[in-house]
mmCIF file with all atom_site columns, C-alpha atoms in Angstrom:
data_model
loop_
_atom_site.group_PDB
_atom_site.id
_atom_site.type_symbol
_atom_site.label_atom_id
_atom_site.label_alt_id
_atom_site.label_comp_id
_atom_site.label_asym_id
_atom_site.label_entity_id
_atom_site.label_seq_id
_atom_site.pdbx_PDB_ins_code
_atom_site.Cartn_x
_atom_site.Cartn_y
_atom_site.Cartn_z
_atom_site.occupancy
_atom_site.B_iso_or_equiv
_atom_site.pdbx_formal_charge
_atom_site.auth_seq_id
_atom_site.auth_comp_id
_atom_site.auth_asym_id
_atom_site.auth_atom_id
_atom_site.pdbx_PDB_model_num
ATOM 1   C CA . UNK Z 1 1   ? 26.149 33.155 -42.721 1.00 68.00 ? 16  UNK Z CA 1
ATOM 2   C CA . UNK Z 1 2   ? 25.609 32.027 -46.282 1.00 79.00 ? 17  UNK Z CA 1
ATOM 3   C CA . UNK Z 1 3   ? 23.066 33.603 -48.617 1.00 87.00 ? 18  UNK Z CA 1
ATOM 4   C CA . UNK Z 1 4   ? 20.508 31.328 -50.222 1.00 91.00 ? 19  UNK Z CA 1
ATOM 5   C CA . UNK Z 1 5   ? 20.401 31.041 -53.986 1.00 96.00 ? 20  UNK Z CA 1
ATOM 6   C CA . UNK Z 1 6   ? 17.135 33.022 -53.927 1.00 96.00 ? 21  UNK Z CA 1
ATOM 7   C CA . UNK Z 1 7   ? 18.770 35.951 -52.116 1.00 96.00 ? 22  UNK Z CA 1
ATOM 8   C CA . UNK Z 1 8   ? 21.783 35.818 -54.427 1.00 97.00 ? 23  UNK Z CA 1
ATOM 9   C CA . UNK Z 1 9   ? 19.634 35.787 -57.566 1.00 97.00 ? 24  UNK Z CA 1
ATOM 10  C CA . UNK Z 1 10  ? 17.277 38.469 -56.225 1.00 98.00 ? 25  UNK Z CA 1
ATOM 11  C CA . UNK Z 1 11  ? 20.204 40.780 -55.472 1.00 97.00 ? 26  UNK Z CA 1
ATOM 12  C CA . UNK Z 1 12  ? 21.715 40.141 -58.931 1.00 97.00 ? 27  UNK Z CA 1
ATOM 13  C CA . UNK Z 1 13  ? 18.442 41.006 -60.656 1.00 98.00 ? 28  UNK Z CA 1
ATOM 14  C CA . UNK Z 1 14  ? 17.899 44.040 -58.447 1.00 98.00 ? 29  UNK Z CA 1
ATOM 15  C CA . UNK Z 1 15  ? 21.356 45.398 -59.320 1.00 98.00 ? 30  UNK Z CA 1
ATOM 16  C CA . UNK Z 1 16  ? 20.339 45.289 -62.987 1.00 98.00 ? 31  UNK Z CA 1
ATOM 17  C CA . UNK Z 1 17  ? 17.112 47.130 -62.161 1.00 98.00 ? 32  UNK Z CA 1
ATOM 18  C CA . UNK Z 1 18  ? 19.124 49.757 -60.258 1.00 98.00 ? 33  UNK Z CA 1
ATOM 19  C CA . UNK Z 1 19  ? 21.375 50.143 -63.298 1.00 97.00 ? 34  UNK Z CA 1
ATOM 20  C CA . UNK Z 1 20  ? 18.280 50.754 -65.442 1.00 95.00 ? 35  UNK Z CA 1
ATOM 21  C CA . UNK Z 1 21  ? 16.377 52.838 -62.869 1.00 96.00 ? 36  UNK Z CA 1
ATOM 22  C CA . UNK Z 1 22  ? 14.316 55.487 -64.653 1.00 92.00 ? 37  UNK Z CA 1
ATOM 23  C CA . UNK Z 1 23  ? 15.095 54.043 -68.111 1.00 95.00 ? 38  UNK Z CA 1
ATOM 24  C CA . UNK Z 1 24  ? 12.104 51.753 -68.503 1.00 94.00 ? 39  UNK Z CA 1
ATOM 25  C CA . UNK Z 1 25  ? 11.417 48.049 -67.990 1.00 96.00 ? 40  UNK Z CA 1
ATOM 26  C CA . UNK Z 1 26  ? 13.638 45.074 -68.717 1.00 97.00 ? 41  UNK Z CA 1
ATOM 27  C CA . UNK Z 1 27  ? 12.167 41.778 -69.869 1.00 96.00 ? 42  UNK Z CA 1
ATOM 28  C CA . UNK Z 1 28  ? 12.404 38.678 -67.710 1.00 96.00 ? 43  UNK Z CA 1
ATOM 29  C CA . UNK Z 1 29  ? 14.339 36.983 -70.524 1.00 96.00 ? 44  UNK Z CA 1
ATOM 30  C CA . UNK Z 1 30  ? 16.976 39.731 -70.666 1.00 96.00 ? 45  UNK Z CA 1
ATOM 31  C CA . UNK Z 1 31  ? 17.133 39.939 -66.868 1.00 97.00 ? 46  UNK Z CA 1
ATOM 32  C CA . UNK Z 1 32  ? 17.722 36.179 -66.621 1.00 97.00 ? 47  UNK Z CA 1
ATOM 33  C CA . UNK Z 1 33  ? 20.357 36.115 -69.369 1.00 97.00 ? 48  UNK Z CA 1
ATOM 34  C CA . UNK Z 1 34  ? 22.254 39.137 -68.088 1.00 97.00 ? 49  UNK Z CA 1
ATOM 35  C CA . UNK Z 1 35  ? 22.499 37.695 -64.574 1.00 97.00 ? 50  UNK Z CA 1
ATOM 36  C CA . UNK Z 1 36  ? 22.950 34.004 -65.427 1.00 97.00 ? 51  UNK Z CA 1
ATOM 37  C CA . UNK Z 1 37  ? 19.760 32.991 -63.603 1.00 97.00 ? 52  UNK Z CA 1
ATOM 38  C CA . UNK Z 1 38  ? 17.394 30.217 -64.741 1.00 97.00 ? 53  UNK Z CA 1
ATOM 39  C CA . UNK Z 1 39  ? 14.361 32.031 -66.147 1.00 96.00 ? 54  UNK Z CA 1
ATOM 40  C CA . UNK Z 1 40  ? 11.735 29.927 -64.360 1.00 96.00 ? 55  UNK Z CA 1
ATOM 41  C CA . UNK Z 1 41  ? 13.427 30.430 -61.010 1.00 97.00 ? 56  UNK Z CA 1
ATOM 42  C CA . UNK Z 1 42  ? 13.782 34.171 -61.651 1.00 97.00 ? 57  UNK Z CA 1
ATOM 43  C CA . UNK Z 1 43  ? 10.083 34.450 -62.525 1.00 97.00 ? 58  UNK Z CA 1
ATOM 44  C CA . UNK Z 1 44  ? 9.180  33.145 -59.053 1.00 97.00 ? 59  UNK Z CA 1
ATOM 45  C CA . UNK Z 1 45  ? 11.658 35.507 -57.393 1.00 98.00 ? 60  UNK Z CA 1
ATOM 46  C CA . UNK Z 1 46  ? 10.355 38.523 -59.309 1.00 97.00 ? 61  UNK Z CA 1
ATOM 47  C CA . UNK Z 1 47  ? 6.729  37.701 -58.490 1.00 97.00 ? 62  UNK Z CA 1
ATOM 48  C CA . UNK Z 1 48  ? 7.720  37.417 -54.833 1.00 96.00 ? 63  UNK Z CA 1
ATOM 49  C CA . UNK Z 1 49  ? 9.500  40.796 -54.981 1.00 98.00 ? 64  UNK Z CA 1
ATOM 50  C CA . UNK Z 1 50  ? 6.472  42.273 -56.759 1.00 97.00 ? 65  UNK Z CA 1
ATOM 51  C CA . UNK Z 1 51  ? 4.154  41.095 -53.967 1.00 96.00 ? 66  UNK Z CA 1
ATOM 52  C CA . UNK Z 1 52  ? 6.327  43.068 -51.510 1.00 95.00 ? 67  UNK Z CA 1
ATOM 53  C CA . UNK Z 1 53  ? 6.302  46.212 -53.673 1.00 96.00 ? 68  UNK Z CA 1
ATOM 54  C CA . UNK Z 1 54  ? 10.046 46.019 -54.297 1.00 97.00 ? 69  UNK Z CA 1
ATOM 55  C CA . UNK Z 1 55  ? 9.537  45.657 -58.056 1.00 97.00 ? 70  UNK Z CA 1
ATOM 56  C CA . UNK Z 1 56  ? 6.685  46.431 -60.426 1.00 96.00 ? 71  UNK Z CA 1
ATOM 57  C CA . UNK Z 1 57  ? 5.804  44.718 -63.679 1.00 96.00 ? 72  UNK Z CA 1
ATOM 58  C CA . UNK Z 1 58  ? 4.718  46.415 -66.853 1.00 93.00 ? 73  UNK Z CA 1
ATOM 59  C CA . UNK Z 1 59  ? 2.673  44.214 -69.207 1.00 92.00 ? 74  UNK Z CA 1
ATOM 60  C CA . UNK Z 1 60  ? 2.975  44.093 -72.951 1.00 88.00 ? 75  UNK Z CA 1
ATOM 61  C CA . UNK Z 1 61  ? 5.469  43.493 -75.721 1.00 87.00 ? 76  UNK Z CA 1
ATOM 62  C CA . UNK Z 1 62  ? 7.834  46.185 -74.462 1.00 88.00 ? 77  UNK Z CA 1
ATOM 63  C CA . UNK Z 1 63  ? 7.044  45.500 -70.811 1.00 92.00 ? 78  UNK Z CA 1
ATOM 64  C CA . UNK Z 1 64  ? 9.056  43.877 -68.084 1.00 96.00 ? 79  UNK Z CA 1
ATOM 65  C CA . UNK Z 1 65  ? 10.220 44.738 -64.598 1.00 97.00 ? 80  UNK Z CA 1
ATOM 66  C CA . UNK Z 1 66  ? 11.249 47.983 -62.916 1.00 97.00 ? 81  UNK Z CA 1
ATOM 67  C CA . UNK Z 1 67  ? 12.024 48.877 -59.328 1.00 97.00 ? 82  UNK Z CA 1
ATOM 68  C CA . UNK Z 1 68  ? 8.874  49.606 -57.350 1.00 97.00 ? 83  UNK Z CA 1
ATOM 69  C CA . UNK Z 1 69  ? 10.681 52.138 -55.152 1.00 96.00 ? 84  UNK Z CA 1
ATOM 70  C CA . UNK Z 1 70  ? 13.806 54.215 -55.286 1.00 97.00 ? 85  UNK Z CA 1
ATOM 71  C CA . UNK Z 1 71  ? 17.018 52.172 -54.890 1.00 98.00 ? 86  UNK Z CA 1
ATOM 72  C CA . UNK Z 1 72  ? 17.861 54.484 -51.977 1.00 98.00 ? 87  UNK Z CA 1
ATOM 73  C CA . UNK Z 1 73  ? 14.834 53.078 -50.097 1.00 97.00 ? 88  UNK Z CA 1
ATOM 74  C CA . UNK Z 1 74  ? 15.616 49.372 -50.458 1.00 98.00 ? 89  UNK Z CA 1
ATOM 75  C CA . UNK Z 1 75  ? 18.332 47.684 -48.382 1.00 97.00 ? 90  UNK Z CA 1
ATOM 76  C CA . UNK Z 1 76  ? 20.189 44.412 -48.696 1.00 96.00 ? 91  UNK Z CA 1
ATOM 77  C CA . UNK Z 1 77  ? 18.895 43.553 -45.222 1.00 94.00 ? 92  UNK Z CA 1
ATOM 78  C CA . UNK Z 1 78  ? 15.291 43.756 -46.430 1.00 95.00 ? 93  UNK Z CA 1
ATOM 79  C CA . UNK Z 1 79  ? 15.975 41.462 -49.375 1.00 96.00 ? 94  UNK Z CA 1
ATOM 80  C CA . UNK Z 1 80  ? 18.006 38.865 -47.479 1.00 94.00 ? 95  UNK Z CA 1
ATOM 81  C CA . UNK Z 1 81  ? 15.553 38.735 -44.562 1.00 91.00 ? 96  UNK Z CA 1
ATOM 82  C CA . UNK Z 1 82  ? 12.671 38.343 -47.003 1.00 93.00 ? 97  UNK Z CA 1
ATOM 83  C CA . UNK Z 1 83  ? 14.196 35.299 -48.689 1.00 94.00 ? 98  UNK Z CA 1
ATOM 84  C CA . UNK Z 1 84  ? 16.354 33.817 -45.926 1.00 89.00 ? 99  UNK Z CA 1
ATOM 85  C CA . UNK Z 1 85  ? 14.395 34.836 -42.857 1.00 83.00 ? 100 UNK Z CA 1
ATOM 86  C CA . UNK Z 1 86  ? 17.288 35.738 -40.589 1.00 77.00 ? 101 UNK Z CA 1
ATOM 87  C CA . UNK Z 1 87  ? 20.838 36.993 -40.456 1.00 80.00 ? 102 UNK Z CA 1
ATOM 88  C CA . UNK Z 1 88  ? 21.988 35.203 -37.302 1.00 83.00 ? 103 UNK Z CA 1
ATOM 89  C CA . UNK Z 1 89  ? 24.790 32.643 -37.732 1.00 83.00 ? 104 UNK Z CA 1
ATOM 90  C CA . UNK Z 1 90  ? 23.345 30.362 -35.020 1.00 83.00 ? 105 UNK Z CA 1
ATOM 91  C CA . UNK Z 1 91  ? 19.878 29.908 -33.508 1.00 85.00 ? 106 UNK Z CA 1
ATOM 92  C CA . UNK Z 1 92  ? 20.738 30.968 -29.951 1.00 88.00 ? 107 UNK Z CA 1
ATOM 93  C CA . UNK Z 1 93  ? 21.476 34.553 -31.098 1.00 88.00 ? 108 UNK Z CA 1
ATOM 94  C CA . UNK Z 1 94  ? 18.478 34.847 -33.418 1.00 85.00 ? 109 UNK Z CA 1
ATOM 95  C CA . UNK Z 1 95  ? 15.486 36.969 -32.446 1.00 84.00 ? 110 UNK Z CA 1
ATOM 96  C CA . UNK Z 1 96  ? 12.987 35.739 -35.035 1.00 81.00 ? 111 UNK Z CA 1
ATOM 97  C CA . UNK Z 1 97  ? 14.044 32.075 -34.999 1.00 82.00 ? 112 UNK Z CA 1
ATOM 98  C CA . UNK Z 1 98  ? 15.502 31.743 -31.518 1.00 83.00 ? 113 UNK Z CA 1
ATOM 99  C CA . UNK Z 1 99  ? 16.604 28.264 -30.508 1.00 89.00 ? 114 UNK Z CA 1
ATOM 100 C CA . UNK Z 1 100 ? 17.205 27.641 -26.828 1.00 91.00 ? 115 UNK Z CA 1
ATOM 101 C CA . UNK Z 1 101 ? 20.534 26.080 -25.952 1.00 89.00 ? 116 UNK Z CA 1
ATOM 102 C CA . UNK Z 1 102 ? 21.441 24.371 -22.685 1.00 92.00 ? 117 UNK Z CA 1
ATOM 103 C CA . UNK Z 1 103 ? 24.738 26.299 -22.666 1.00 90.00 ? 118 UNK Z CA 1
ATOM 104 C CA . UNK Z 1 104 ? 23.318 29.831 -23.064 1.00 87.00 ? 119 UNK Z CA 1
ATOM 105 C CA . UNK Z 1 105 ? 24.138 30.927 -19.514 1.00 89.00 ? 120 UNK Z CA 1
ATOM 106 C CA . UNK Z 1 106 ? 27.769 29.854 -19.687 1.00 92.00 ? 121 UNK Z CA 1
ATOM 107 C CA . UNK Z 1 107 ? 28.679 29.919 -23.396 1.00 91.00 ? 122 UNK Z CA 1
ATOM 108 C CA . UNK Z 1 108 ? 31.690 32.123 -24.124 1.00 90.00 ? 123 UNK Z CA 1
ATOM 109 C CA . UNK Z 1 109 ? 31.745 31.987 -27.930 1.00 90.00 ? 124 UNK Z CA 1
ATOM 110 C CA . UNK Z 1 110 ? 28.085 33.024 -28.169 1.00 89.00 ? 125 UNK Z CA 1
ATOM 111 C CA . UNK Z 1 111 ? 29.250 36.621 -27.593 1.00 90.00 ? 126 UNK Z CA 1
ATOM 112 C CA . UNK Z 1 112 ? 31.316 36.521 -30.793 1.00 92.00 ? 127 UNK Z CA 1
ATOM 113 C CA . UNK Z 1 113 ? 28.372 35.103 -32.745 1.00 90.00 ? 128 UNK Z CA 1
ATOM 114 C CA . UNK Z 1 114 ? 26.057 37.790 -31.347 1.00 91.00 ? 129 UNK Z CA 1
ATOM 115 C CA . UNK Z 1 115 ? 28.567 40.457 -32.384 1.00 93.00 ? 130 UNK Z CA 1
ATOM 116 C CA . UNK Z 1 116 ? 28.709 38.917 -35.870 1.00 91.00 ? 131 UNK Z CA 1
ATOM 117 C CA . UNK Z 1 117 ? 24.907 38.948 -36.071 1.00 89.00 ? 132 UNK Z CA 1
ATOM 118 C CA . UNK Z 1 118 ? 24.732 42.576 -34.990 1.00 92.00 ? 133 UNK Z CA 1
ATOM 119 C CA . UNK Z 1 119 ? 27.510 43.685 -37.343 1.00 94.00 ? 134 UNK Z CA 1
ATOM 120 C CA . UNK Z 1 120 ? 25.995 41.793 -40.277 1.00 91.00 ? 135 UNK Z CA 1
ATOM 121 C CA . UNK Z 1 121 ? 22.534 43.234 -39.620 1.00 91.00 ? 136 UNK Z CA 1
ATOM 122 C CA . UNK Z 1 122 ? 23.896 46.777 -39.271 1.00 95.00 ? 137 UNK Z CA 1
ATOM 123 C CA . UNK Z 1 123 ? 25.918 46.510 -42.489 1.00 95.00 ? 138 UNK Z CA 1
ATOM 124 C CA . UNK Z 1 124 ? 23.074 44.992 -44.519 1.00 94.00 ? 139 UNK Z CA 1
ATOM 125 C CA . UNK Z 1 125 ? 20.454 47.370 -43.140 1.00 95.00 ? 140 UNK Z CA 1
ATOM 126 C CA . UNK Z 1 126 ? 22.662 50.354 -43.970 1.00 97.00 ? 141 UNK Z CA 1
ATOM 127 C CA . UNK Z 1 127 ? 23.510 49.084 -47.467 1.00 97.00 ? 142 UNK Z CA 1
ATOM 128 C CA . UNK Z 1 128 ? 20.920 50.535 -49.832 1.00 98.00 ? 143 UNK Z CA 1
ATOM 129 C CA . UNK Z 1 129 ? 20.747 49.145 -53.339 1.00 98.00 ? 144 UNK Z CA 1
ATOM 130 C CA . UNK Z 1 130 ? 21.805 52.575 -54.591 1.00 97.00 ? 145 UNK Z CA 1
ATOM 131 C CA . UNK Z 1 131 ? 24.971 52.539 -52.469 1.00 97.00 ? 146 UNK Z CA 1
ATOM 132 C CA . UNK Z 1 132 ? 25.774 48.905 -53.268 1.00 97.00 ? 147 UNK Z CA 1
ATOM 133 C CA . UNK Z 1 133 ? 25.423 49.548 -56.999 1.00 97.00 ? 148 UNK Z CA 1
ATOM 134 C CA . UNK Z 1 134 ? 27.754 52.556 -56.695 1.00 96.00 ? 149 UNK Z CA 1
ATOM 135 C CA . UNK Z 1 135 ? 30.508 50.541 -55.012 1.00 96.00 ? 150 UNK Z CA 1
ATOM 136 C CA . UNK Z 1 136 ? 33.380 48.871 -56.820 1.00 95.00 ? 151 UNK Z CA 1
ATOM 137 C CA . UNK Z 1 137 ? 33.358 45.125 -57.468 1.00 93.00 ? 152 UNK Z CA 1
ATOM 138 C CA . UNK Z 1 138 ? 35.475 42.920 -55.188 1.00 91.00 ? 153 UNK Z CA 1
ATOM 139 C CA . UNK Z 1 139 ? 38.783 41.868 -56.717 1.00 90.00 ? 154 UNK Z CA 1
ATOM 140 C CA . UNK Z 1 140 ? 40.353 38.418 -56.740 1.00 86.00 ? 155 UNK Z CA 1
ATOM 141 C CA . UNK Z 1 141 ? 43.164 39.780 -54.568 1.00 84.00 ? 156 UNK Z CA 1
ATOM 142 C CA . UNK Z 1 142 ? 40.720 40.954 -51.908 1.00 83.00 ? 157 UNK Z CA 1
ATOM 143 C CA . UNK Z 1 143 ? 39.070 37.538 -51.680 1.00 81.00 ? 158 UNK Z CA 1
ATOM 144 C CA . UNK Z 1 144 ? 42.357 35.663 -51.551 1.00 80.00 ? 159 UNK Z CA 1
ATOM 145 C CA . UNK Z 1 145 ? 44.240 38.075 -49.307 1.00 75.00 ? 160 UNK Z CA 1
ATOM 146 C CA . UNK Z 1 146 ? 47.304 36.500 -47.734 1.00 73.00 ? 161 UNK Z CA 1
ATOM 147 C CA . UNK Z 1 147 ? 45.968 37.562 -44.325 1.00 74.00 ? 162 UNK Z CA 1
ATOM 148 C CA . UNK Z 1 148 ? 43.299 34.850 -44.640 1.00 65.00 ? 163 UNK Z CA 1
ATOM 149 C CA . UNK Z 1 149 ? 45.067 32.129 -46.622 1.00 65.00 ? 164 UNK Z CA 1
ATOM 150 C CA . UNK Z 1 150 ? 45.335 29.781 -43.610 1.00 64.00 ? 165 UNK Z CA 1
ATOM 151 C CA . UNK Z 1 151 ? 41.625 30.139 -42.847 1.00 59.00 ? 166 UNK Z CA 1
ATOM 152 C CA . UNK Z 1 152 ? 40.112 26.922 -44.127 1.00 58.00 ? 167 UNK Z CA 1
ATOM 153 C CA . UNK Z 1 153 ? 36.376 27.308 -44.571 1.00 55.00 ? 168 UNK Z CA 1
ATOM 154 C CA . UNK Z 1 154 ? 36.425 31.034 -45.218 1.00 56.00 ? 169 UNK Z CA 1
#
């Protein structure tokens, strides 16, 4: 599974709104600059999030965006599904975008992909923005762990 740019940018912006939760709005300009997101693209993302009640906008010179709900009530799963539609790594294990495969009845590796889908969905649905914001950033060493060095395509 790979997140779309929209999901990535939405999650970046939302982390900033979590950081500022209860401290007032942040302008679209500051939100874009802080998260290295093209402003025009971010405006579309924020309007989309606003239509779902995830963020609210406050008009005026000192206005901007704030979270529309508590960060404890919003999950990564909700955001990623909203922008990307599904969490399944392949169509034959997707519920919302199921694609029939001629090998479904005999496919052995489909089990692994179903397990990956279920694990990913469980992790993202349990990961509230509040909890994600409170976690520590991933280190370079974690990404490039010697346990995975031979794994081309990881």
